[in-house]
Short mmCIF file of C-alpha atoms in Angstrom, two decimals:
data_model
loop_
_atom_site.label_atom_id
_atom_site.label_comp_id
_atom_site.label_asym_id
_atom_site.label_seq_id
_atom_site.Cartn_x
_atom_site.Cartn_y
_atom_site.Cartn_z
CA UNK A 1 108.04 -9.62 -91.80
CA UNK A 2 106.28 -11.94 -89.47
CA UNK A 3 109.21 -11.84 -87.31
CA UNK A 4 109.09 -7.94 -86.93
CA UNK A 5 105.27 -8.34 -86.34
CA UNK A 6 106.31 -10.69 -83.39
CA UNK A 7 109.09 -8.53 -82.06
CA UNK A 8 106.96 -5.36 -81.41
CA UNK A 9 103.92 -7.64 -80.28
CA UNK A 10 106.14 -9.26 -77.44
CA UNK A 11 107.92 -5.74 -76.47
CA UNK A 12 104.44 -4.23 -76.57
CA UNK A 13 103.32 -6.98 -74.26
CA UNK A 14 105.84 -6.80 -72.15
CA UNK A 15 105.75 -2.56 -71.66
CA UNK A 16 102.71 -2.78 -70.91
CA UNK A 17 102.75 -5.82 -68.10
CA UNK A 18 105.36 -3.43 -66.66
CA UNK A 19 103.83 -0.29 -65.84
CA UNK A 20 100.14 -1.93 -65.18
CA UNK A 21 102.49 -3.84 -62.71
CA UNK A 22 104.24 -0.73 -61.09
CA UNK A 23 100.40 0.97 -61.23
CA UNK A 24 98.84 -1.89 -59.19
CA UNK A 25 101.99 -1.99 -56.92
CA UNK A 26 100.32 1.63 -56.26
CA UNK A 27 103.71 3.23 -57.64
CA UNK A 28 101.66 5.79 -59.69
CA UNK A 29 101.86 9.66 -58.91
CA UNK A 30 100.47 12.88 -60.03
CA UNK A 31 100.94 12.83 -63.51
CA UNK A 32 99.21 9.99 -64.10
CA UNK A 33 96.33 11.01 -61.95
CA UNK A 34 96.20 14.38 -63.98
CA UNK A 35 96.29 12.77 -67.21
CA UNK A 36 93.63 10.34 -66.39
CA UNK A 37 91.24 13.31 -64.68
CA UNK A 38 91.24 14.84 -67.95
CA UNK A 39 90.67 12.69 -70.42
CA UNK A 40 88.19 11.24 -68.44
CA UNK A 41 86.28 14.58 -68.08
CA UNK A 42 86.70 14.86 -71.73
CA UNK A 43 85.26 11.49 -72.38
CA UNK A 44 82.25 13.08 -70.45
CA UNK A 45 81.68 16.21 -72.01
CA UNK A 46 83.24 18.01 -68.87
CA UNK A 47 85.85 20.83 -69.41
CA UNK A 48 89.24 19.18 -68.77
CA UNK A 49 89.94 21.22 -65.59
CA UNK A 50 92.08 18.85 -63.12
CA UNK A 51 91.49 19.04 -59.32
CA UNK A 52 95.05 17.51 -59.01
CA UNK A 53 97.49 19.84 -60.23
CA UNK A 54 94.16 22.25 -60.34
CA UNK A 55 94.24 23.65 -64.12
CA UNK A 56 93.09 23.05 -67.46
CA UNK A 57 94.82 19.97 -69.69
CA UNK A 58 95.98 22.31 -72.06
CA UNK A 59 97.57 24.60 -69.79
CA UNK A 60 100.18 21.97 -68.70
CA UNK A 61 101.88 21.62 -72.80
CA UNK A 62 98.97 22.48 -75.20
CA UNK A 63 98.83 18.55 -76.36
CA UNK A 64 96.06 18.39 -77.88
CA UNK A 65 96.86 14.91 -78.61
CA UNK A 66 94.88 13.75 -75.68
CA UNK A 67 91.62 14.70 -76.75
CA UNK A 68 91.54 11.83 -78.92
CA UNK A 69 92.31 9.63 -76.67
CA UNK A 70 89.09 10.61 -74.79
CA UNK A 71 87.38 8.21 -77.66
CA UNK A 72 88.72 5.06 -76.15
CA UNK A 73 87.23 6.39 -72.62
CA UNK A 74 83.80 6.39 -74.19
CA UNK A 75 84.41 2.55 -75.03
CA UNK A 76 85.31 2.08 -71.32
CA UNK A 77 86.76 4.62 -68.93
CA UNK A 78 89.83 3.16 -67.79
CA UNK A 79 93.68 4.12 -67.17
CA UNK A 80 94.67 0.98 -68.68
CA UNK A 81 94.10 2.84 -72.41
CA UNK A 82 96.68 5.13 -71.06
CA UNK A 83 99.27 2.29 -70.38
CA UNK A 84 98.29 0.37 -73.50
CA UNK A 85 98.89 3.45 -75.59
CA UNK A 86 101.57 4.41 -74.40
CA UNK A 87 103.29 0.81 -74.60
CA UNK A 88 102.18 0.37 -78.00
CA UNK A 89 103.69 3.89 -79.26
CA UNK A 90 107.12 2.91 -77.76
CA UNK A 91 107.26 -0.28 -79.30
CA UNK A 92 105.83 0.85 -82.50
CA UNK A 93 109.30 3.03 -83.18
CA UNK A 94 110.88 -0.14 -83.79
CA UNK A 95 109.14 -0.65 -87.02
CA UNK A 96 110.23 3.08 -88.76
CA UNK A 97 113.53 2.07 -87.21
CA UNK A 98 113.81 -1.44 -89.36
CA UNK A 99 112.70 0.25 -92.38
CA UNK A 100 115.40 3.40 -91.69
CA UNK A 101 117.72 1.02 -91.55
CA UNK A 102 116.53 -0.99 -94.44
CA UNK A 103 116.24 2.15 -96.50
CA UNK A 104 119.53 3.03 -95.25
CA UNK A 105 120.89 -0.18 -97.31
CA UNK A 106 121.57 -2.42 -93.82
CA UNK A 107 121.14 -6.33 -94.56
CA UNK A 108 118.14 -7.43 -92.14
CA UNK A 109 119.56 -9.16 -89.97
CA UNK A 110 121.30 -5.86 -88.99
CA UNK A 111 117.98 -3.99 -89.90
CA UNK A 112 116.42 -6.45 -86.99
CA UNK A 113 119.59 -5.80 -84.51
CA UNK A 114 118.64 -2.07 -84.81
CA UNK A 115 115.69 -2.74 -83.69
CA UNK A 116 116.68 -4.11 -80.49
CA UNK A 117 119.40 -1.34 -79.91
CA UNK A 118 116.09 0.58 -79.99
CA UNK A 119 113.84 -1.38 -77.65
CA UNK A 120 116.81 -2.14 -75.21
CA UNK A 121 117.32 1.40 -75.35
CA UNK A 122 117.50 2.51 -70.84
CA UNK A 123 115.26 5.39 -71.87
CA UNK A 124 112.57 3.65 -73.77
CA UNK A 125 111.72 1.05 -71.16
CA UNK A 126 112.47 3.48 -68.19
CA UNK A 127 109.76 6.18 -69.45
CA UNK A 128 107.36 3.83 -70.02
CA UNK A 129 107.56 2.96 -66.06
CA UNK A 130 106.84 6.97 -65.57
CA UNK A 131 103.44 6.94 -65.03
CA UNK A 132 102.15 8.04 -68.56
CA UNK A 133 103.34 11.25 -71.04
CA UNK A 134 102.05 11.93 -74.42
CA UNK A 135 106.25 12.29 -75.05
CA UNK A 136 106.36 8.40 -76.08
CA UNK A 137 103.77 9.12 -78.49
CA UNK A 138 105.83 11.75 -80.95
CA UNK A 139 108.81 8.93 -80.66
CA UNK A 140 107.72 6.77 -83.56
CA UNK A 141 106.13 10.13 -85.20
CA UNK A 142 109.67 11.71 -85.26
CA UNK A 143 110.57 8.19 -86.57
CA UNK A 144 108.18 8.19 -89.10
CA UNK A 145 108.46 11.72 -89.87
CA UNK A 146 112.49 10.98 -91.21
CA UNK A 147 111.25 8.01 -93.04
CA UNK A 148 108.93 9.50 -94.55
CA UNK A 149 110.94 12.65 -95.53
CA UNK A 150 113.37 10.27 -97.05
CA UNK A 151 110.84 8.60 -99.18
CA UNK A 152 109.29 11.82 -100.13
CA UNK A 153 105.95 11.04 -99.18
CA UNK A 154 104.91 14.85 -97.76
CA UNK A 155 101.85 13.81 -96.89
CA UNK A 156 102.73 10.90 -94.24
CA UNK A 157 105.59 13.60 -93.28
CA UNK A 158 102.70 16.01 -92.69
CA UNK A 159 101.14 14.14 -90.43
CA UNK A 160 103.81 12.55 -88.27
CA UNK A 161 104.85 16.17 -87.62
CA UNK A 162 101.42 17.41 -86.46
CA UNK A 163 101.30 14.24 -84.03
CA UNK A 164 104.89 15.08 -82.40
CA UNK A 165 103.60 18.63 -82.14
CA UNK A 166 100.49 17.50 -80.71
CA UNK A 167 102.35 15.87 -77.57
CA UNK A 168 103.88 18.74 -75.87
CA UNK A 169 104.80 22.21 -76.87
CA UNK A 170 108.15 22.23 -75.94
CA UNK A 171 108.89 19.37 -78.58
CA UNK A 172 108.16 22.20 -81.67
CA UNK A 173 111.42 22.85 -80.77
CA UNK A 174 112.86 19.56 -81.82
CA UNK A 175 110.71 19.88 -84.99
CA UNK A 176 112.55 22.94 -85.86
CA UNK A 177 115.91 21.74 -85.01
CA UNK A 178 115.08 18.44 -87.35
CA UNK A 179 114.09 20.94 -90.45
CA UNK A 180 117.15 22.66 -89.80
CA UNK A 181 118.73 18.92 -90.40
CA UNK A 182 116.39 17.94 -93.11
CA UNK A 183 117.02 21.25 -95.13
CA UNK A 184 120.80 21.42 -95.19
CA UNK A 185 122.46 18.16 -94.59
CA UNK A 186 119.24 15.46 -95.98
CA UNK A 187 118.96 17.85 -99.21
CA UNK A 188 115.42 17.78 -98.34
CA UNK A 189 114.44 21.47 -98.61
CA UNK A 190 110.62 21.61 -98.54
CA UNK A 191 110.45 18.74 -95.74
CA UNK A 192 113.05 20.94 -93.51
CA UNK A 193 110.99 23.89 -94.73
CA UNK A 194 107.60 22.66 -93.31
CA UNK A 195 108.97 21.46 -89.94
CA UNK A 196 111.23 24.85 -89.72
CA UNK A 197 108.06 26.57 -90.20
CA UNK A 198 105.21 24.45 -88.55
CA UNK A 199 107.56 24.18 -85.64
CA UNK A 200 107.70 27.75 -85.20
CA UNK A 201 104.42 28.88 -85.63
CA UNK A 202 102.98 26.06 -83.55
CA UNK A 203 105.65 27.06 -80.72
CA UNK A 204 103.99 30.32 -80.55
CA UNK A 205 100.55 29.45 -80.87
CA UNK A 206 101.03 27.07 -77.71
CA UNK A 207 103.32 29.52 -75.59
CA UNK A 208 101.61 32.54 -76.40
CA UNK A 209 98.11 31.71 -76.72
CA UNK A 210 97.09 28.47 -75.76
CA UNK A 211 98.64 27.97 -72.59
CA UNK A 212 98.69 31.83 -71.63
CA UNK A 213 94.31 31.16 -71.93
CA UNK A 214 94.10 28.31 -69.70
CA UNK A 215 96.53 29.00 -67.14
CA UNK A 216 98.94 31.70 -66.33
CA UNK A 217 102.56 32.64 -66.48
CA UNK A 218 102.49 31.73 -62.61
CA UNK A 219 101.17 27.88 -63.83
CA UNK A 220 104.23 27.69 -65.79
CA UNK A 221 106.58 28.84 -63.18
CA UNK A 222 104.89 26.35 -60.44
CA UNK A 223 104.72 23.61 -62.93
CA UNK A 224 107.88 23.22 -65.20
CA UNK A 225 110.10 26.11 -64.74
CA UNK A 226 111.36 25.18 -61.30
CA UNK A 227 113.39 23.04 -62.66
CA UNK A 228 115.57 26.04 -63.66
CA UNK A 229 115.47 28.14 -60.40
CA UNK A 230 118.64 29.60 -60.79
CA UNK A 231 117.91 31.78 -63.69
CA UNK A 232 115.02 33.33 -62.27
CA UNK A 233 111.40 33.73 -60.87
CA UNK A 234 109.60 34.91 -64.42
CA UNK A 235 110.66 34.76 -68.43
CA UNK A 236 112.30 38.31 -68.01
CA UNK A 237 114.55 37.60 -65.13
CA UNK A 238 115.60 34.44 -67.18
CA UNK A 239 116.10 36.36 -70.31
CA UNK A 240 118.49 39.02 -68.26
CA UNK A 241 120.70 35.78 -67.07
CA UNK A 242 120.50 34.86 -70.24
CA UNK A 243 121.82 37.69 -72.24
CA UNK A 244 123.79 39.50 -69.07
CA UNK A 245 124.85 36.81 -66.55
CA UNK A 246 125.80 34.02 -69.46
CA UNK A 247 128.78 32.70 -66.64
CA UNK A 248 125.36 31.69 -64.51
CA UNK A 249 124.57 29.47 -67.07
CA UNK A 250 128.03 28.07 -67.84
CA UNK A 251 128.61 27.04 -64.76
CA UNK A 252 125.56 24.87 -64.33
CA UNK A 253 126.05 23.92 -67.68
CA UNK A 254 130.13 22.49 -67.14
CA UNK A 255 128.99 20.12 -64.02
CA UNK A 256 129.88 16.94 -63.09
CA UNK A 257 126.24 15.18 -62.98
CA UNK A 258 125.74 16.87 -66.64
CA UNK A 259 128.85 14.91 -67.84
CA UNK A 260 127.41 11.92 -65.73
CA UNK A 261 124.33 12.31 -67.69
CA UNK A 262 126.05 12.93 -71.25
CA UNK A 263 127.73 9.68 -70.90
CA UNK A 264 124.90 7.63 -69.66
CA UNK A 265 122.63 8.38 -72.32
CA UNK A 266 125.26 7.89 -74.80
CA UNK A 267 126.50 4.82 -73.77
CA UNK A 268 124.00 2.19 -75.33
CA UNK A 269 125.24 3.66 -78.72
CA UNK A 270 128.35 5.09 -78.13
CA UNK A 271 130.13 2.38 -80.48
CA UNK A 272 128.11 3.64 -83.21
CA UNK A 273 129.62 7.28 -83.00
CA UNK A 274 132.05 8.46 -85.70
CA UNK A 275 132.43 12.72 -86.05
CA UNK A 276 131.37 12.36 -90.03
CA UNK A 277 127.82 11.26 -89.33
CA UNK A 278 126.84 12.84 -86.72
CA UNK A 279 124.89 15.46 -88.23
CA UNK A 280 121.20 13.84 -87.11
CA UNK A 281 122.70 15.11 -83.53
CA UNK A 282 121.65 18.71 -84.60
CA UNK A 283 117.74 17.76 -83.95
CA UNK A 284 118.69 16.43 -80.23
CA UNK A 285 119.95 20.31 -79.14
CA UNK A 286 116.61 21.36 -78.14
CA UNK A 287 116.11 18.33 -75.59
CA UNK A 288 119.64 18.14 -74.86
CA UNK A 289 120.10 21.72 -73.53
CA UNK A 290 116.80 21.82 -72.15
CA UNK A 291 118.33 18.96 -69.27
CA UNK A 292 121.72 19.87 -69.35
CA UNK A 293 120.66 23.61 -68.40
CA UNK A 294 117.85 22.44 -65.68
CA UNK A 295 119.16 22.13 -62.14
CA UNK A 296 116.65 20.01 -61.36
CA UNK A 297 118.22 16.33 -61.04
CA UNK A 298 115.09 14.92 -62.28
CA UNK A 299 115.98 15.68 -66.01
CA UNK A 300 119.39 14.54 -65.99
CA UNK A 301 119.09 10.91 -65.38
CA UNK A 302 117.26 7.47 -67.52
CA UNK A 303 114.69 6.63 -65.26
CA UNK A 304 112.27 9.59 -66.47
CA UNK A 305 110.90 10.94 -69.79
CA UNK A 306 112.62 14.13 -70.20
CA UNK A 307 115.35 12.29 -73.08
CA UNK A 308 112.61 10.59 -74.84
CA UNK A 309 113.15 13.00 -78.10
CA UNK A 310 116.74 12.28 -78.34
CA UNK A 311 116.36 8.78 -79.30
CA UNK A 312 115.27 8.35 -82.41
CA UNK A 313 118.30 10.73 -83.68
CA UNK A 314 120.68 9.20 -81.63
CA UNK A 315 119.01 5.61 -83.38
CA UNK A 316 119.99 7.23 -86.84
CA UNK A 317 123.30 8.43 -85.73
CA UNK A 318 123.56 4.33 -85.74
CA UNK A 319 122.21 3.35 -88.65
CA UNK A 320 124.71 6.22 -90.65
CA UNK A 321 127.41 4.91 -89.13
CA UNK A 322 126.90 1.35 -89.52
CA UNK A 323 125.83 1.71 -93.03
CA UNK A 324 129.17 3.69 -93.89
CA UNK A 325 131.16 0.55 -92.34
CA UNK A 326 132.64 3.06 -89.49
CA UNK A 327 130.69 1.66 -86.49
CA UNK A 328 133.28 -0.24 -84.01
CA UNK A 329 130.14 -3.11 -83.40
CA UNK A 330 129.81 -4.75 -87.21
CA UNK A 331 128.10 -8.60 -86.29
CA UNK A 332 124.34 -8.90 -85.25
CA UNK A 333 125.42 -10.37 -82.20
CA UNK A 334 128.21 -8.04 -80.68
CA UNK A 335 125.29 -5.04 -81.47
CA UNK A 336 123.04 -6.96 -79.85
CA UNK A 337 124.98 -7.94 -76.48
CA UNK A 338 126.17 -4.51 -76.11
CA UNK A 339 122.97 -3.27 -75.78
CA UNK A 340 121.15 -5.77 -73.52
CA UNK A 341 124.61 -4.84 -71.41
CA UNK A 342 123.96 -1.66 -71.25
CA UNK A 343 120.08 -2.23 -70.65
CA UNK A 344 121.21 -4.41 -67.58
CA UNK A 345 122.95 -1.95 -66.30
CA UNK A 346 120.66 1.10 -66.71
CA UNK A 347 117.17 -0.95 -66.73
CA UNK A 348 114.62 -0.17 -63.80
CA UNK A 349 113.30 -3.47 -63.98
CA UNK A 350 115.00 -4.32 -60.58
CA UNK A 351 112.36 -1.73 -59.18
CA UNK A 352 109.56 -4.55 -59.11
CA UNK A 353 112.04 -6.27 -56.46
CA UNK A 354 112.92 -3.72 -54.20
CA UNK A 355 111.28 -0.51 -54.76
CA UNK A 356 107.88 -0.66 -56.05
CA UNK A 357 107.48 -3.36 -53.00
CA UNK A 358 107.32 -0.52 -50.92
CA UNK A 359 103.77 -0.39 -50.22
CA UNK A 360 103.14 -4.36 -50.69
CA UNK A 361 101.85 -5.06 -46.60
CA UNK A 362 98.77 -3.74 -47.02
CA UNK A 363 97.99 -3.54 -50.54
CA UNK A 364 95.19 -5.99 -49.78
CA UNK A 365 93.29 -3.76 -47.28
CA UNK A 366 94.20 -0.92 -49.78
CA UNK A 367 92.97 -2.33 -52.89
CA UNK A 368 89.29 -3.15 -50.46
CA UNK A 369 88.88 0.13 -49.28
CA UNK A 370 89.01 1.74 -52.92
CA UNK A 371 86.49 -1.04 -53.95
CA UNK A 372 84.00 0.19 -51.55
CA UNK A 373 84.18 3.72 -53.10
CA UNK A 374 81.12 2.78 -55.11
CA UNK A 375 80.46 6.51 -56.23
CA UNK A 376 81.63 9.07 -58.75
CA UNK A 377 81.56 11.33 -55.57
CA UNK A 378 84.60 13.56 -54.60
CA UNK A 379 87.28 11.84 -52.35
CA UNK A 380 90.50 13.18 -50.48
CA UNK A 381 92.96 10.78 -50.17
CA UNK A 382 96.69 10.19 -50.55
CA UNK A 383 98.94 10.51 -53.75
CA UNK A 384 99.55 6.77 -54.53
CA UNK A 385 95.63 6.07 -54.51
CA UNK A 386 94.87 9.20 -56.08
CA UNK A 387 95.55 7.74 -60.02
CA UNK A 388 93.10 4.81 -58.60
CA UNK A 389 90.11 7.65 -58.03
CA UNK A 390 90.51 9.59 -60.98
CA UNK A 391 87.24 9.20 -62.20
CA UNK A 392 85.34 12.15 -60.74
CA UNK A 393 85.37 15.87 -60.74
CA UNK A 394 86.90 16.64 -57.90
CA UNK A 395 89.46 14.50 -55.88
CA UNK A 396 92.74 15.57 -53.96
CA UNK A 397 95.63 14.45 -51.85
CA UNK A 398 97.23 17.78 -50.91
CA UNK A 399 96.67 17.90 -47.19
CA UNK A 400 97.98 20.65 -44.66
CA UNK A 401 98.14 19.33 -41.17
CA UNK A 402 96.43 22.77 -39.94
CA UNK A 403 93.78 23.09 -42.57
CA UNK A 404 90.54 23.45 -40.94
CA UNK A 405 88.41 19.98 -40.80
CA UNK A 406 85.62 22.33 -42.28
CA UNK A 407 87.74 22.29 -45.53
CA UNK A 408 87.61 18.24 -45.32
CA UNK A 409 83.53 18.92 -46.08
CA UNK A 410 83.67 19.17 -49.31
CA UNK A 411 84.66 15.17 -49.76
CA UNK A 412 82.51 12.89 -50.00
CA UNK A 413 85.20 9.94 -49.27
CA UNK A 414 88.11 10.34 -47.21
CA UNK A 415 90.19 7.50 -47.90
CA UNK A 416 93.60 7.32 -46.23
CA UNK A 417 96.64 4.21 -45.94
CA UNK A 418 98.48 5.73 -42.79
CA UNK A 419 101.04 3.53 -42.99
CA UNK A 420 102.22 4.63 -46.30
CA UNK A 421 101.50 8.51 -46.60
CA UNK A 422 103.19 8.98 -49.85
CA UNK A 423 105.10 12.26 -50.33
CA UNK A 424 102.35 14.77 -49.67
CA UNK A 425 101.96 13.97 -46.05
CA UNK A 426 103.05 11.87 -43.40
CA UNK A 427 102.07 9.29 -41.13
CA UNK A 428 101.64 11.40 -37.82
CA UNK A 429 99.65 13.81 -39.63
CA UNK A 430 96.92 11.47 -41.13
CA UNK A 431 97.04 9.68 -38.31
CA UNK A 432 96.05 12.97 -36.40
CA UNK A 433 93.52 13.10 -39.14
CA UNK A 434 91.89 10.38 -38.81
CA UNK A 435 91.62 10.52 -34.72
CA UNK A 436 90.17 13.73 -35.91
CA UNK A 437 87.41 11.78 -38.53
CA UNK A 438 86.50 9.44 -35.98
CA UNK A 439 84.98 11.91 -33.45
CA UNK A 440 83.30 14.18 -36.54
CA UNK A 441 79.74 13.11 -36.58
CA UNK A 442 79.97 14.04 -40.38
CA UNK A 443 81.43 10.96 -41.50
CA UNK A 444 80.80 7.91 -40.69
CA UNK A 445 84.13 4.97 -40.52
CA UNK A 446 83.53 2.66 -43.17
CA UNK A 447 86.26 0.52 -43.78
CA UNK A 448 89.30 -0.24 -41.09
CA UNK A 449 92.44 -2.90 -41.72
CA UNK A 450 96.03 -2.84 -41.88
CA UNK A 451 95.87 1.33 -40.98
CA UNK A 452 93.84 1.93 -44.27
CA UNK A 453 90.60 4.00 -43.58
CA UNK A 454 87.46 4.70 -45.54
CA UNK A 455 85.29 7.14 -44.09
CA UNK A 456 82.17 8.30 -45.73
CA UNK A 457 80.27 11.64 -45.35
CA UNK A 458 76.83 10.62 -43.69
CA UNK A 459 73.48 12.24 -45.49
CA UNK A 460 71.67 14.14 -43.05
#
């Protein structure tokens, strides 16, 4: 067992090097920054209300889940929680998935080769270089949650599933599709029956309460349903498509970069794929479609979060197989190679060399200038240092070029890297800005190097 302990310790380690890497590489966006914001408010007894993305934590996927993460922000407010939780979650599927495999009757040594099909997994490490979601945490809770239906132990089953529901809304969905699993194929009736039902019901507490009371339909729209412009503007002109225009959908649906997709995130296991036992696929149909129908490119690629759910399924899709003697891969070491292949190939651990370099010439002066903000005062700045600020009530980086410089009063800190805008703005246009700082009499120019600027409102 030592072995296993030393296995998740080292992947743990080595998550979370990675994205506190890509965060002080100043690689970090908007989700990160909202995240933060609210927990961090939490943490101080403030209503959760983010002046990023400018609404209410639980308006973005009811997970509650965060709340308690506020705790480790009263020890010491930091982001860092966020990366270490998040790293330790994603490693920590690696121990249901020895013991599935175990349980499964798999010799260890293929019980431990498991395990690194899981943590060489694209997905796993790729998500956990996407700023931070509470998705990574229902990964080893949907783990859990099939171990412990299999052992019967309702209570630990319980629990997993209120933590994967806790995470996101949209993921109640995958709950329900797993009951359906559990109840007719796992001859586990009441454990299909209480994630059928708690799936449900918590799906329409969250989508029809919840986040209808802290935000809006329009929220929604603005904030995830983009991603699926082509059916509509609102839920009704999506249902219409839906139920009257269904060639809309099937022709979004039957697309090359779907197929692309399909094949990419099957590929790390696809040796472990016989038609007989692939019934755990039924739980991935929720996250599956969700992508597949999305015209968004976003969710139809490795490098993001969006596939998270499928992987502990597609994990015990494995484990079935191999157990039955039907997978192609049979020796420790052929699993093994195929996946780090695969994780070669499909790994964004080249980013540290090329792309999250990107802002590297004046990450010195960068890194200064945010040291002088000594305050828990408001600050405008740009999107990359934004997840740096968090820390306050009220910070932005959504700049229009013909805003009024009146509107610019309301920061305390304007803090800008010219050089490298990020995507909000560009470099002519805070340059413009900050010619237009320099002659206010209302701040004062605090900080200057490399095309970084700190200017501070002066106290009259």
């Amino acid at each position: 067992m030592n072995h296993i302990k030393l296995l998740i310790s080292i992947s743990t380690l080595i998550l979370l090097i990675s994205s506190s890497l890509r965060h002080e590489l100043f690689n970090s966006s908007g989700d990160l920054a909202f995240f933060d914001q609210c927990i961090y408010l939490i943490s101080q007894g403030k209503l959760p209300v983010s002046s990023v993305l400018g609404f209410h934590l639980l308006a973005d996927h009811a997970a509650w889940i965060l709340y308690p993460l506020a705790l480790l922000y009263k020890i010491y407010p930091s982001v860092y929680w966020l990366f270490a939780v998040q790293s330790i979650a994603l490693a920590l599927g690696a121990l249901p998935t020895y013991f599935l495999a175990l349980q499964a009757g798999l010799k260890e040594s293929l019980a431990v080769a498991i395990m690194a099909v899981y943590l060489m997994y694209p997905v796993v490490y790729n998500s956990n270089l996407c700023d931070f979601h509470p998705d990574t945490i229902a990964v080893p809770a949907l783990l859990f949650a099939v171990l412990t239906a299999r052992s019967r132990k309702i209570a630990w089953f319980c629990v997993s599933i209120l933590v994967v529901l806790g995470c996101k809304a949209v993921l109640s969905l995958t709950v329900v599709a797993m009951g359906i699993w559990l109840l007719l194929f796992e001859k586990r009736r009441l454990y299909g029956a209480i994630a059928i039902i708690g799936g449900t019901i918590w799906f329409l507490i969250a989508n029809w309460m919840i986040i209808p009371y802290f935000g809006s339909e329009a929220t929604l729209l603005n904030r995830h349903l983009y991603r699926y412009s082509y059916l509509g503007n609102s839920f009704s002109e999506m249902l219409q498509i839906f139920l009257f225009q269904p060639k809309i959908i099937f022709n979004n649906l039957f697309s090359t970069i779907n197929l692309e997709y399909l094949c990419f995130l099957f590929l790390p296991v696809i040796w472990g794929f016989r038609p007989q036992y692939l019934t755990p696929l039924i739980s991935i149909i929720p996250c599956i479609a969700l992508n597949l129908l999305a015209d968004h490119p976003s969710q139809k690629n490795l490098v993001l979060h969006y596939s998270l759910p499928a992987i502990p399924f597609l994990i015990l899709v494995v484990i079935a197989n191999l157990t039955a003697g039907k997978a192609w891969l049979k020796q420790r070491r052929a699993i093994i190679l195929w996946s780090l292949v695969w994780f070669l190939v499909f790994g964004k651990y080249g980013f540290f060399s090329s792309k999250y370099l990107h802002n590297i010439d004046n990450w010195a002066a960068t890194k200064e200038a945010i040291a002088l903000v000594k305050t828990k005062d408001s600050v405008f700045t740009t999107d990359i240092i934004t997840p740096h600020l968090t820390h306050r009530q009220l910070i932005s980086f959504k700049y229009n070029p013909s805003q009024n410089i009146a509107e610019l009063n309301q920061f305390y800190y304007v803090l800008l890297n010219v050089r490298h805008p990020g995507w909000a703005a560009t470099s002519e246009s805070l340059s413009n800005l900050v010619n237009i700082l320099k002659n206010q009499s209302k701040f004062n120019l605090e900080y200057q190097q490399d095309h970084v600027y700190l200017f501070e409102k002066t106290i009259s």
